[in-house]
XYZ file of C-alpha atoms in Angstrom:
610
model
C -21.943 51.553 13.636
C -24.579 53.973 14.928
C -26.826 51.181 16.336
C -24.075 49.456 17.898
C -22.791 52.576 19.520
C -26.228 53.350 20.786
C -26.393 49.930 22.091
C -23.171 50.351 23.909
C -24.287 53.596 25.352
C -27.657 52.003 26.574
C -25.598 49.400 28.210
C -23.379 51.944 29.821
C -26.234 53.829 31.086
C -28.003 50.643 32.425
C -24.668 49.533 34.357
C -24.384 52.922 35.542
C -27.876 52.878 36.932
C -27.667 49.704 38.361
C -24.374 50.683 40.173
C -25.763 53.657 41.742
C -28.964 51.759 42.650
C -26.536 49.248 44.471
C -24.889 52.034 45.989
C -28.331 53.548 47.356
C -29.388 50.226 48.543
C -26.200 49.549 50.450
C -26.345 52.953 52.215
C -30.076 52.483 53.215
C -29.016 48.990 54.536
C -26.097 50.766 56.373
C -28.492 53.442 57.805
C -31.160 51.146 59.131
C -28.252 49.166 60.794
C -26.825 52.271 62.421
C -29.989 53.396 63.385
C -30.963 50.261 65.372
C -27.197 50.415 66.713
C -27.027 54.023 67.689
C -29.898 56.487 67.212
C -27.780 59.217 69.518
C -25.010 58.918 67.035
C -27.150 59.612 64.151
C -28.889 62.633 65.752
C -25.627 64.130 67.000
C -23.924 63.890 63.655
C -27.070 65.546 61.907
C -26.797 68.319 64.305
C -22.889 68.706 63.589
C -23.715 68.820 59.741
C -26.356 71.650 60.095
C -24.503 73.571 62.555
C -21.212 73.692 60.537
C -22.893 73.926 57.219
C -24.423 77.082 57.946
C -21.565 78.778 59.531
C -19.620 79.868 56.454
C -22.673 81.326 54.434
C -23.798 83.053 57.375
C -20.417 84.592 58.361
C -19.871 85.572 54.568
C -23.250 87.320 54.602
C -22.629 89.204 57.869
C -19.255 90.241 56.424
C -20.702 91.287 53.423
C -23.018 93.868 55.233
C -20.147 94.964 57.415
C -17.964 95.689 54.208
C -20.611 97.551 52.516
C -21.507 99.392 55.753
C -17.822 100.358 56.002
C -17.443 101.373 52.590
C -20.450 103.734 52.701
C -19.788 107.604 52.700
C -20.878 107.628 56.268
C -20.553 104.324 58.024
C -22.636 103.705 60.981
C -20.291 102.740 63.737
C -22.905 100.999 66.164
C -24.645 99.044 63.522
C -20.982 97.812 62.566
C -20.512 96.918 66.255
C -23.797 95.035 66.137
C -22.557 92.999 63.005
C -19.169 92.306 64.506
C -20.784 91.000 67.796
C -23.061 88.792 65.575
C -20.030 87.348 63.612
C -18.288 86.745 66.992
C -21.323 85.183 68.797
C -21.812 82.826 65.691
C -18.002 81.845 65.777
C -18.180 81.282 69.561
C -21.270 79.243 69.224
C -19.682 77.068 66.668
C -16.640 76.645 68.719
C -18.298 75.604 72.046
C -20.614 73.152 70.163
C -17.720 71.509 68.336
C -16.053 71.450 71.431
C -18.608 69.686 73.492
C -19.393 67.252 70.460
C -16.073 66.279 69.871
C -15.015 65.851 73.630
C -18.083 64.139 75.342
C -20.762 63.325 73.001
C -19.183 61.622 69.833
C -16.511 59.810 71.664
C -18.998 57.986 73.658
C -21.682 57.255 70.790
C -18.807 56.202 68.510
C -17.553 53.357 70.811
C -21.164 52.178 71.501
C -21.595 52.001 67.780
C -18.354 50.460 67.296
C -19.077 47.871 70.114
C -22.458 47.175 68.343
C -20.836 46.384 65.282
C -17.939 44.374 66.425
C -19.970 42.185 68.893
C -22.206 41.358 65.556
C -19.258 40.412 63.555
C -17.632 38.279 66.140
C -20.985 36.486 66.464
C -21.044 36.035 62.787
C -17.383 34.930 62.720
C -18.230 31.898 65.323
C -20.714 30.667 62.597
C -18.507 30.354 59.753
C -17.432 26.857 58.842
C -13.847 25.903 59.330
C -13.631 24.850 55.697
C -14.370 28.371 54.747
C -11.048 29.271 56.266
C -9.427 27.197 53.300
C -11.208 29.229 50.606
C -8.628 31.812 49.625
C -11.056 34.132 48.000
C -13.651 33.949 51.135
C -10.936 34.473 53.445
C -9.514 37.555 51.869
C -13.180 38.899 51.693
C -13.437 38.136 55.360
C -10.273 39.763 56.195
C -11.511 42.886 54.538
C -14.712 42.667 56.131
C -13.084 42.887 59.475
C -10.914 45.714 58.357
C -13.754 47.476 57.137
C -15.729 47.208 60.275
C -14.804 50.368 62.139
C -15.556 52.564 58.959
C -18.682 50.319 58.362
C -19.810 51.414 61.846
C -19.181 55.248 61.436
C -18.425 55.722 58.048
C -21.799 55.816 56.386
C -23.334 58.265 58.800
C -20.199 60.306 58.350
C -20.254 60.027 55.044
C -23.813 61.333 54.844
C -23.501 64.185 57.513
C -20.288 65.531 55.857
C -22.181 65.364 52.282
C -25.008 67.286 54.109
C -22.968 69.690 55.853
C -20.892 70.778 52.587
C -23.926 70.765 50.546
C -25.668 73.144 53.098
C -22.423 75.202 53.281
C -21.735 75.171 49.328
C -25.647 75.758 48.805
C -25.743 78.759 50.835
C -22.517 80.376 49.327
C -23.650 79.420 45.883
C -27.091 81.256 46.520
C -25.360 84.355 47.998
C -23.071 84.395 44.741
C -26.063 83.830 42.279
C -27.360 86.752 43.991
C -24.210 89.042 43.659
C -22.869 87.604 40.366
C -24.421 84.713 38.423
C -21.347 84.440 36.145
C -18.892 83.706 39.035
C -21.306 81.052 40.352
C -21.328 79.241 36.788
C -17.546 79.199 36.815
C -17.492 77.530 40.094
C -20.053 75.097 39.209
C -18.251 74.257 36.344
C -15.132 73.548 38.413
C -17.299 71.362 40.632
C -18.308 69.095 37.936
C -14.557 68.749 36.999
C -13.329 67.927 40.502
C -16.241 65.613 40.814
C -15.160 63.238 37.954
C -11.353 63.420 39.180
C -12.333 62.494 42.532
C -14.708 59.570 41.513
C -11.715 58.204 39.480
C -9.389 58.464 42.486
C -11.661 56.738 44.814
C -11.886 53.882 42.263
C -8.107 53.531 41.789
C -7.516 53.726 45.829
C -10.344 50.765 45.977
C -8.368 48.726 43.272
C -5.219 49.122 45.294
C -6.530 47.915 48.377
C -7.800 44.815 46.928
C -4.506 44.139 45.467
C -2.965 44.695 48.589
C -5.161 42.330 50.533
C -3.530 38.772 50.071
C -0.166 40.662 50.001
C -0.958 42.098 53.611
C -1.894 39.188 54.832
C 1.415 37.324 54.122
C 2.886 40.176 55.589
C 0.906 39.570 58.753
C 1.787 36.139 58.953
C 5.337 36.881 59.046
C 5.121 39.555 61.885
C 2.923 36.863 63.769
C 5.966 34.476 63.286
C 8.410 36.836 64.939
C 5.884 38.003 67.531
C 4.582 34.833 68.990
C 6.398 32.787 71.416
C 5.111 29.618 69.565
C 7.844 30.043 66.910
C 10.696 31.683 69.132
C 12.644 28.345 69.546
C 12.460 26.919 66.119
C 13.523 30.705 64.770
C 16.714 30.602 66.596
C 17.595 26.832 66.362
C 17.044 26.432 62.558
C 17.706 28.442 59.206
C 14.033 28.984 58.488
C 14.254 32.606 59.433
C 16.169 33.068 56.086
C 13.433 31.535 53.974
C 10.719 33.680 55.852
C 13.190 36.831 55.132
C 13.307 36.035 51.567
C 9.614 35.686 51.457
C 8.936 38.904 53.303
C 11.408 40.903 51.136
C 9.266 39.405 47.936
C 5.917 40.557 49.831
C 7.402 43.959 50.499
C 8.582 44.278 46.897
C 5.097 43.299 45.887
C 3.583 45.701 48.039
C 5.800 48.478 46.824
C 5.256 47.381 43.364
C 1.309 47.554 43.704
C 1.587 50.896 45.379
C 3.729 52.450 42.988
C 1.572 51.558 40.002
C -1.722 52.687 41.586
C -0.076 55.977 43.229
C 1.366 57.098 39.995
C -2.145 57.140 38.678
C -3.445 58.964 41.700
C -0.590 61.519 41.622
C -1.255 62.503 38.078
C -5.051 62.999 39.043
C -4.076 64.778 42.179
C -1.999 67.482 40.111
C -5.054 67.785 37.584
C -7.329 68.504 40.682
C -4.970 71.110 41.856
C -4.640 72.721 38.506
C -8.279 73.026 38.441
C -8.522 74.533 41.931
C -5.930 77.173 40.961
C -7.536 77.714 37.768
C -10.881 78.577 38.929
C -9.262 80.717 41.842
C -7.368 82.788 39.401
C -10.244 83.261 36.906
C -12.783 84.023 39.554
C -10.381 86.942 41.114
C -9.647 88.510 37.694
C -13.446 88.478 36.862
C -14.359 89.969 40.106
C -11.567 92.652 40.096
C -12.534 93.508 36.641
C -16.078 94.235 37.715
C -15.306 96.140 40.842
C -12.339 98.187 39.373
C -13.676 98.820 35.815
C -17.281 98.120 35.525
C -18.281 99.020 38.920
C -20.993 96.433 39.037
C -20.066 94.803 42.156
C -19.611 96.848 45.692
C -16.810 96.338 48.116
C -18.746 93.711 50.161
C -19.284 91.901 47.283
C -15.863 91.719 46.222
C -14.830 90.526 49.778
C -17.594 87.888 49.628
C -16.809 86.488 46.250
C -12.795 86.539 47.006
C -13.359 84.847 50.430
C -15.959 82.714 49.044
C -13.756 81.417 46.281
C -11.472 80.125 49.127
C -14.101 78.424 51.054
C -15.957 77.123 48.108
C -12.512 75.417 46.978
C -12.610 73.859 50.509
C -16.312 72.946 50.385
C -16.011 71.613 46.826
C -13.172 69.356 47.723
C -15.070 67.895 50.922
C -18.471 67.909 48.681
C -16.894 65.941 45.949
C -14.782 63.835 48.472
C -17.916 62.864 50.298
C -19.883 62.178 46.906
C -16.949 60.263 45.400
C -16.775 58.350 48.731
C -19.959 56.693 47.913
C -19.084 54.015 45.355
C -15.960 52.879 47.569
C -18.270 53.297 50.833
C -20.805 50.940 49.069
C -18.175 48.378 48.250
C -16.874 48.204 51.797
C -20.591 48.057 53.197
C -21.239 45.223 50.374
C -18.299 43.407 51.870
C -19.468 43.824 55.450
C -23.172 43.340 54.602
C -21.851 39.861 53.092
C -20.602 39.083 56.088
C -23.351 40.407 58.215
C -25.795 38.414 56.016
C -23.698 35.272 55.805
C -25.696 31.968 56.168
C -23.744 28.689 57.046
C -24.004 26.088 54.578
C -24.256 23.634 57.178
C -27.840 22.497 58.298
C -28.879 23.008 61.915
C -32.147 21.604 63.054
C -34.505 22.539 65.669
C -34.357 19.678 67.942
C -32.909 19.810 71.214
C -29.923 16.997 71.362
C -31.044 14.157 73.788
C -28.457 12.293 75.886
C -26.174 10.143 74.034
C -27.270 6.589 73.553
C -25.467 5.767 70.196
C -23.340 7.585 67.800
C -22.987 6.221 64.289
C -21.148 7.281 61.227
C -22.513 5.869 57.778
C -20.289 5.689 54.844
C -19.117 9.387 55.802
C -16.541 10.927 53.337
C -14.858 14.258 53.185
C -12.606 16.351 51.475
C -11.632 20.081 52.351
C -11.889 22.926 50.086
C -10.105 22.387 46.825
C -8.431 19.227 48.161
C -8.583 15.506 47.877
C -10.409 13.113 49.942
C -9.406 13.055 53.544
C -11.911 10.374 54.728
C -13.599 7.742 52.546
C -16.589 5.671 53.086
C -16.202 5.551 57.100
C -18.597 3.617 58.899
C -18.561 3.087 62.793
C -20.960 2.992 65.855
C -20.340 3.636 69.332
C -22.664 2.918 72.219
C -23.149 4.743 75.468
C -20.181 4.336 77.741
C -17.935 2.647 75.231
C -14.267 3.558 75.087
C -13.100 4.010 71.829
C -9.531 4.467 70.563
C -8.519 6.110 66.835
C -5.247 5.209 65.685
C -3.342 5.707 62.598
C -0.256 7.382 61.149
C 0.126 10.905 60.654
C -2.440 12.141 57.760
C -4.709 9.285 58.323
C -7.867 11.436 58.952
C -8.201 11.107 62.643
C -8.215 14.707 63.697
C -10.596 15.298 60.701
C -12.949 12.417 62.073
C -13.282 14.144 65.272
C -13.949 17.483 64.003
C -16.939 15.834 61.722
C -18.435 14.357 64.673
C -18.309 17.614 66.638
C -20.212 19.046 63.548
C -17.344 21.580 62.983
C -17.468 20.099 59.529
C -20.290 18.562 57.694
C -19.859 15.220 55.461
C -19.481 15.622 51.827
C -21.319 12.285 51.674
C -22.882 9.855 54.381
C -24.433 10.972 57.758
C -23.768 11.063 61.152
C -26.472 9.747 63.470
C -27.162 10.635 67.305
C -29.503 7.952 68.732
C -30.427 7.070 65.107
C -31.419 10.679 64.215
C -29.463 12.675 61.602
C -27.112 15.002 63.730
C -28.056 17.829 61.255
C -31.744 17.430 62.601
C -30.264 18.685 66.109
C -29.976 22.384 67.249
C -25.940 23.001 66.456
C -25.256 24.418 69.912
C -27.395 22.031 71.849
C -25.814 18.907 69.835
C -22.218 20.361 70.706
C -23.168 20.934 73.999
C -23.275 17.019 74.847
C -19.705 16.804 73.855
C -16.460 17.957 75.610
C -13.114 17.806 73.824
C -9.478 18.481 74.193
C -7.933 19.303 70.661
C -4.338 18.719 69.697
C -4.002 22.383 68.939
C -5.536 23.413 72.153
C -5.289 27.198 73.088
C -4.698 29.042 76.401
C -6.197 32.439 76.538
C -5.291 35.502 78.096
C -7.687 35.275 81.201
C -7.595 33.854 84.624
C -6.918 30.131 85.480
C -10.690 29.820 86.419
C -11.903 31.718 83.232
C -9.739 29.262 81.245
C -11.414 26.323 82.714
C -14.933 27.288 82.698
C -15.114 30.385 80.410
C -17.885 32.898 80.580
C -19.871 30.412 82.897
C -17.431 31.142 85.970
C -18.518 33.045 88.863
C -17.375 32.765 92.484
C -20.144 30.085 93.373
C -18.403 27.695 90.819
C -14.903 27.809 92.633
C -15.368 24.275 93.809
C -16.055 22.810 90.134
C -12.944 24.739 88.959
C -10.853 23.164 91.864
C -12.214 19.727 91.410
C -11.510 20.000 87.594
C -7.913 21.050 88.297
C -7.440 18.329 90.702
C -8.660 15.584 88.179
C -6.381 17.184 85.646
C -3.398 16.659 88.082
C -2.724 20.319 88.291
C -2.765 20.619 92.121
C 1.017 21.044 92.377
C 1.206 23.905 89.745
C -1.722 25.578 91.369
C -0.110 25.610 94.792
C 2.789 27.729 93.296
C 0.417 30.251 91.781
C -0.063 33.420 94.048
C -3.293 34.154 93.158
C -4.587 30.616 93.049
C -7.425 30.262 90.286
C -7.494 33.805 89.872
C -4.097 34.032 88.379
C -3.812 35.429 85.025
C -2.460 33.318 82.253
C 0.050 34.644 79.786
C 1.757 38.153 79.901
C -0.248 39.114 76.733
C -2.122 42.133 78.812
C -0.668 41.539 82.322
C 3.171 41.635 83.096
C 2.393 39.862 86.152
C 0.623 37.077 84.325
C 2.037 33.444 84.441
C 3.356 31.776 81.384
C 2.765 27.771 81.791
C 4.634 24.810 80.363
C 3.224 22.978 77.504
C 2.368 20.014 79.901
C 0.680 22.585 82.385
C -1.318 24.253 79.436
C -2.470 20.834 78.354
C -3.784 20.190 81.888
C -5.758 23.363 81.948
C -6.983 22.326 78.584
C -8.215 18.746 80.074
C -9.646 20.423 82.974
C -12.286 22.227 80.824
C -13.605 18.787 80.198
C -13.382 17.658 83.635
C -15.687 20.943 84.609
C -18.309 20.093 82.282
C -21.473 17.584 82.152
C -20.739 15.937 78.929
C -22.244 12.496 77.492
C -19.263 12.216 75.013
C -15.688 13.248 75.555
C -13.168 13.264 72.939
C -9.426 13.299 73.790
C -7.068 14.366 70.651
C -3.515 13.551 71.937
C -4.431 14.521 75.470
C -1.296 13.663 76.840
C 1.193 14.594 74.142
C 3.082 17.191 76.213
C 3.169 15.183 79.434
C 5.958 12.761 80.693
C 5.186 9.063 81.069
C 4.320 9.234 84.865
C 1.929 12.439 84.462
C 0.510 10.603 81.528
C -0.040 7.468 83.594
C -1.436 9.573 86.677
C -3.806 11.526 84.245
C -5.032 8.596 82.541
C -6.063 7.075 85.881
C -8.132 10.488 86.481
C -9.771 10.006 83.021
C -10.703 6.606 83.554
C -12.268 7.173 86.792
C -14.264 10.532 85.859
C -15.324 8.899 82.548
C -16.450 5.548 83.883
C -19.972 6.161 82.705
C -19.367 8.326 79.793
C -18.689 7.515 76.216
C -14.833 8.470 75.417
C -13.317 8.790 72.016
C -9.289 9.142 72.276
C -6.548 9.555 69.530
C -3.349 8.863 70.655
C 0.035 7.896 69.226
C 1.064 6.379 72.536
C -0.602 3.113 71.969
C -0.163 1.999 75.703
C -3.636 3.996 76.085
C -5.171 1.722 73.635
C -4.629 -1.281 75.734
C -8.028 -0.822 77.847
C -10.264 0.479 74.718
C -13.787 -1.485 74.166
C -12.647 -0.916 70.601
C -9.759 0.263 68.183
C -10.415 1.653 64.848
C -7.029 1.886 62.806
C -7.140 4.363 60.202
C -4.963 4.404 57.006
C -5.144 7.138 54.108
C -8.737 8.179 55.256
C -10.345 4.828 55.635
C -10.957 2.359 58.359
C -8.447 -0.752 57.589
C -8.982 -2.417 61.012
C -11.594 -2.663 63.930
C -11.342 -4.540 67.268
C -9.830 -4.859 70.691
C -6.438 -4.552 71.439
C -5.980 -8.489 71.827
C -8.128 -9.300 68.554
C -6.149 -6.697 66.362
C -2.699 -8.183 68.032
C -4.080 -11.683 66.884
C -4.684 -10.339 63.262
C -0.984 -9.202 63.123
C -1.977 -6.399 60.802
C -1.162 -2.643 60.823
C -2.291 -1.992 64.455
C 0.106 -5.033 65.831
C 2.998 -3.719 63.614
C 2.561 -0.149 65.020
C 2.135 -1.370 68.563
C 5.073 -3.644 68.338
C 7.529 -1.181 66.895
C 6.524 1.482 69.514
C 6.770 -1.275 72.317
C 10.327 -2.027 71.160
C 11.363 1.577 70.984
C 10.073 2.167 74.766
C 12.242 -1.108 75.788
C 15.374 0.448 73.996
C 14.476 3.697 75.492
C 13.582 5.614 72.237
C 10.394 6.665 73.429
């Protein structure tokens, strides 16, 4: 039994050492990052810590001398004034520095540091493979990392400097108390140990509560978005789905309350224990000091004032010191999550070769499945040559949009490969490869930016006005553009500008299509490019696309099979497989799935159902 107990103790000690080793490693990592991001923030924080840490023991020391002088038989008035002036000077200097620091220095440096961290995190977020968003555990960690970003930016330095400030103040006061009365000091140190243990336990409980809250808060945020975004406004008003959403939201709130109550009850009990500890040490110190002053006469009036005031100050310092120290494990866990995102390496392989102009694009036995899901594409093979116009058709869920994402390397195949000019696409530098492709997605997005910025993005400046206007003309956006008071400088959406313009679905789709017209791409991908357009607008747009893409390779997905008649080759997908391939006439002669779909749609058009 004794041997087993010793083994457990050794394991516990080893685990604790590894834990604190990890805490030290994470904080060093964070310090290096912060040092690189803003040296000024570090120096200003240290200056705050030193100045604020020295104030309390210095004022107590001056007060002790003042009270001892006033308690003597013949107090020296002039010397007392000097001490009072010294106390006033220390207080004023401290106040001026804190005012300057909090009003001018720290806000500017803090914003710089936050910007540095957020920019790095946004860059990392752009690198995450889309399939990782389907991994619930990863996505929860990702959300937590983004939430912890601001705390990560300043939290490590702030916690360290708070620890430094309180340690300086606490050490100065304890040194003064040890000089005056070592017994009082020992009582306060014992209280400090108890407070530290309680604080560490409270931090652990709060961290566990935050982890339990993360998936619950994500569900709550989803409901908030449903009722905030205009995308869902019509459905919420015209269907009864809101009742179902309300029930789910009530369940979410109930779960949140349950988790909070469970952990906050433990936190409250520990808080009560901490308060009893603080009250107990205060009463004990006052009684001890009063006895030594009034009965034994071993402490002076100045010593008595220092001990009583220090008791209050030490309680505050102890709380802050213990809080800063107890924050280290929680801070380390936060750093760990942000660090995991900062150090994240995409699993897809990007090469170093610059992507050449497209001569051929080939898929060889490509299969793909989403995270923890069944196969979406199975053994797909197809070859596309430069200048060909390819149509991809099939029923919903056949894998068409997934195919496009694989071609663009938003995902990588689980098996098989994609070849550009006979070379595995993974050998090419990712941004260079994607730069050869222009795409309009079915779920395109319009940003809260100007028309020009939505078309060209960060590449836009006044010299490119002609490019934007030409792209909008090709996208048949001329009539709407003429109505916009600010022209291509009109702000889209009213997210940040109440004078912004909200476009119709068809108009937004034309903006998305103009993005492709504005670029110099070898391969153009159109995923339902005319879904939001009426037949006449679709006809005009198809003519523009045909003229623009005459010498380019085009892949388009469309449920309106009228657009497939002029394709060089049509791939019919069903359940993730290519079941038919050929030109429109060839597939109609085969009288297979494509012919069945085309005929049914043509009949619906004739009957006025489409």
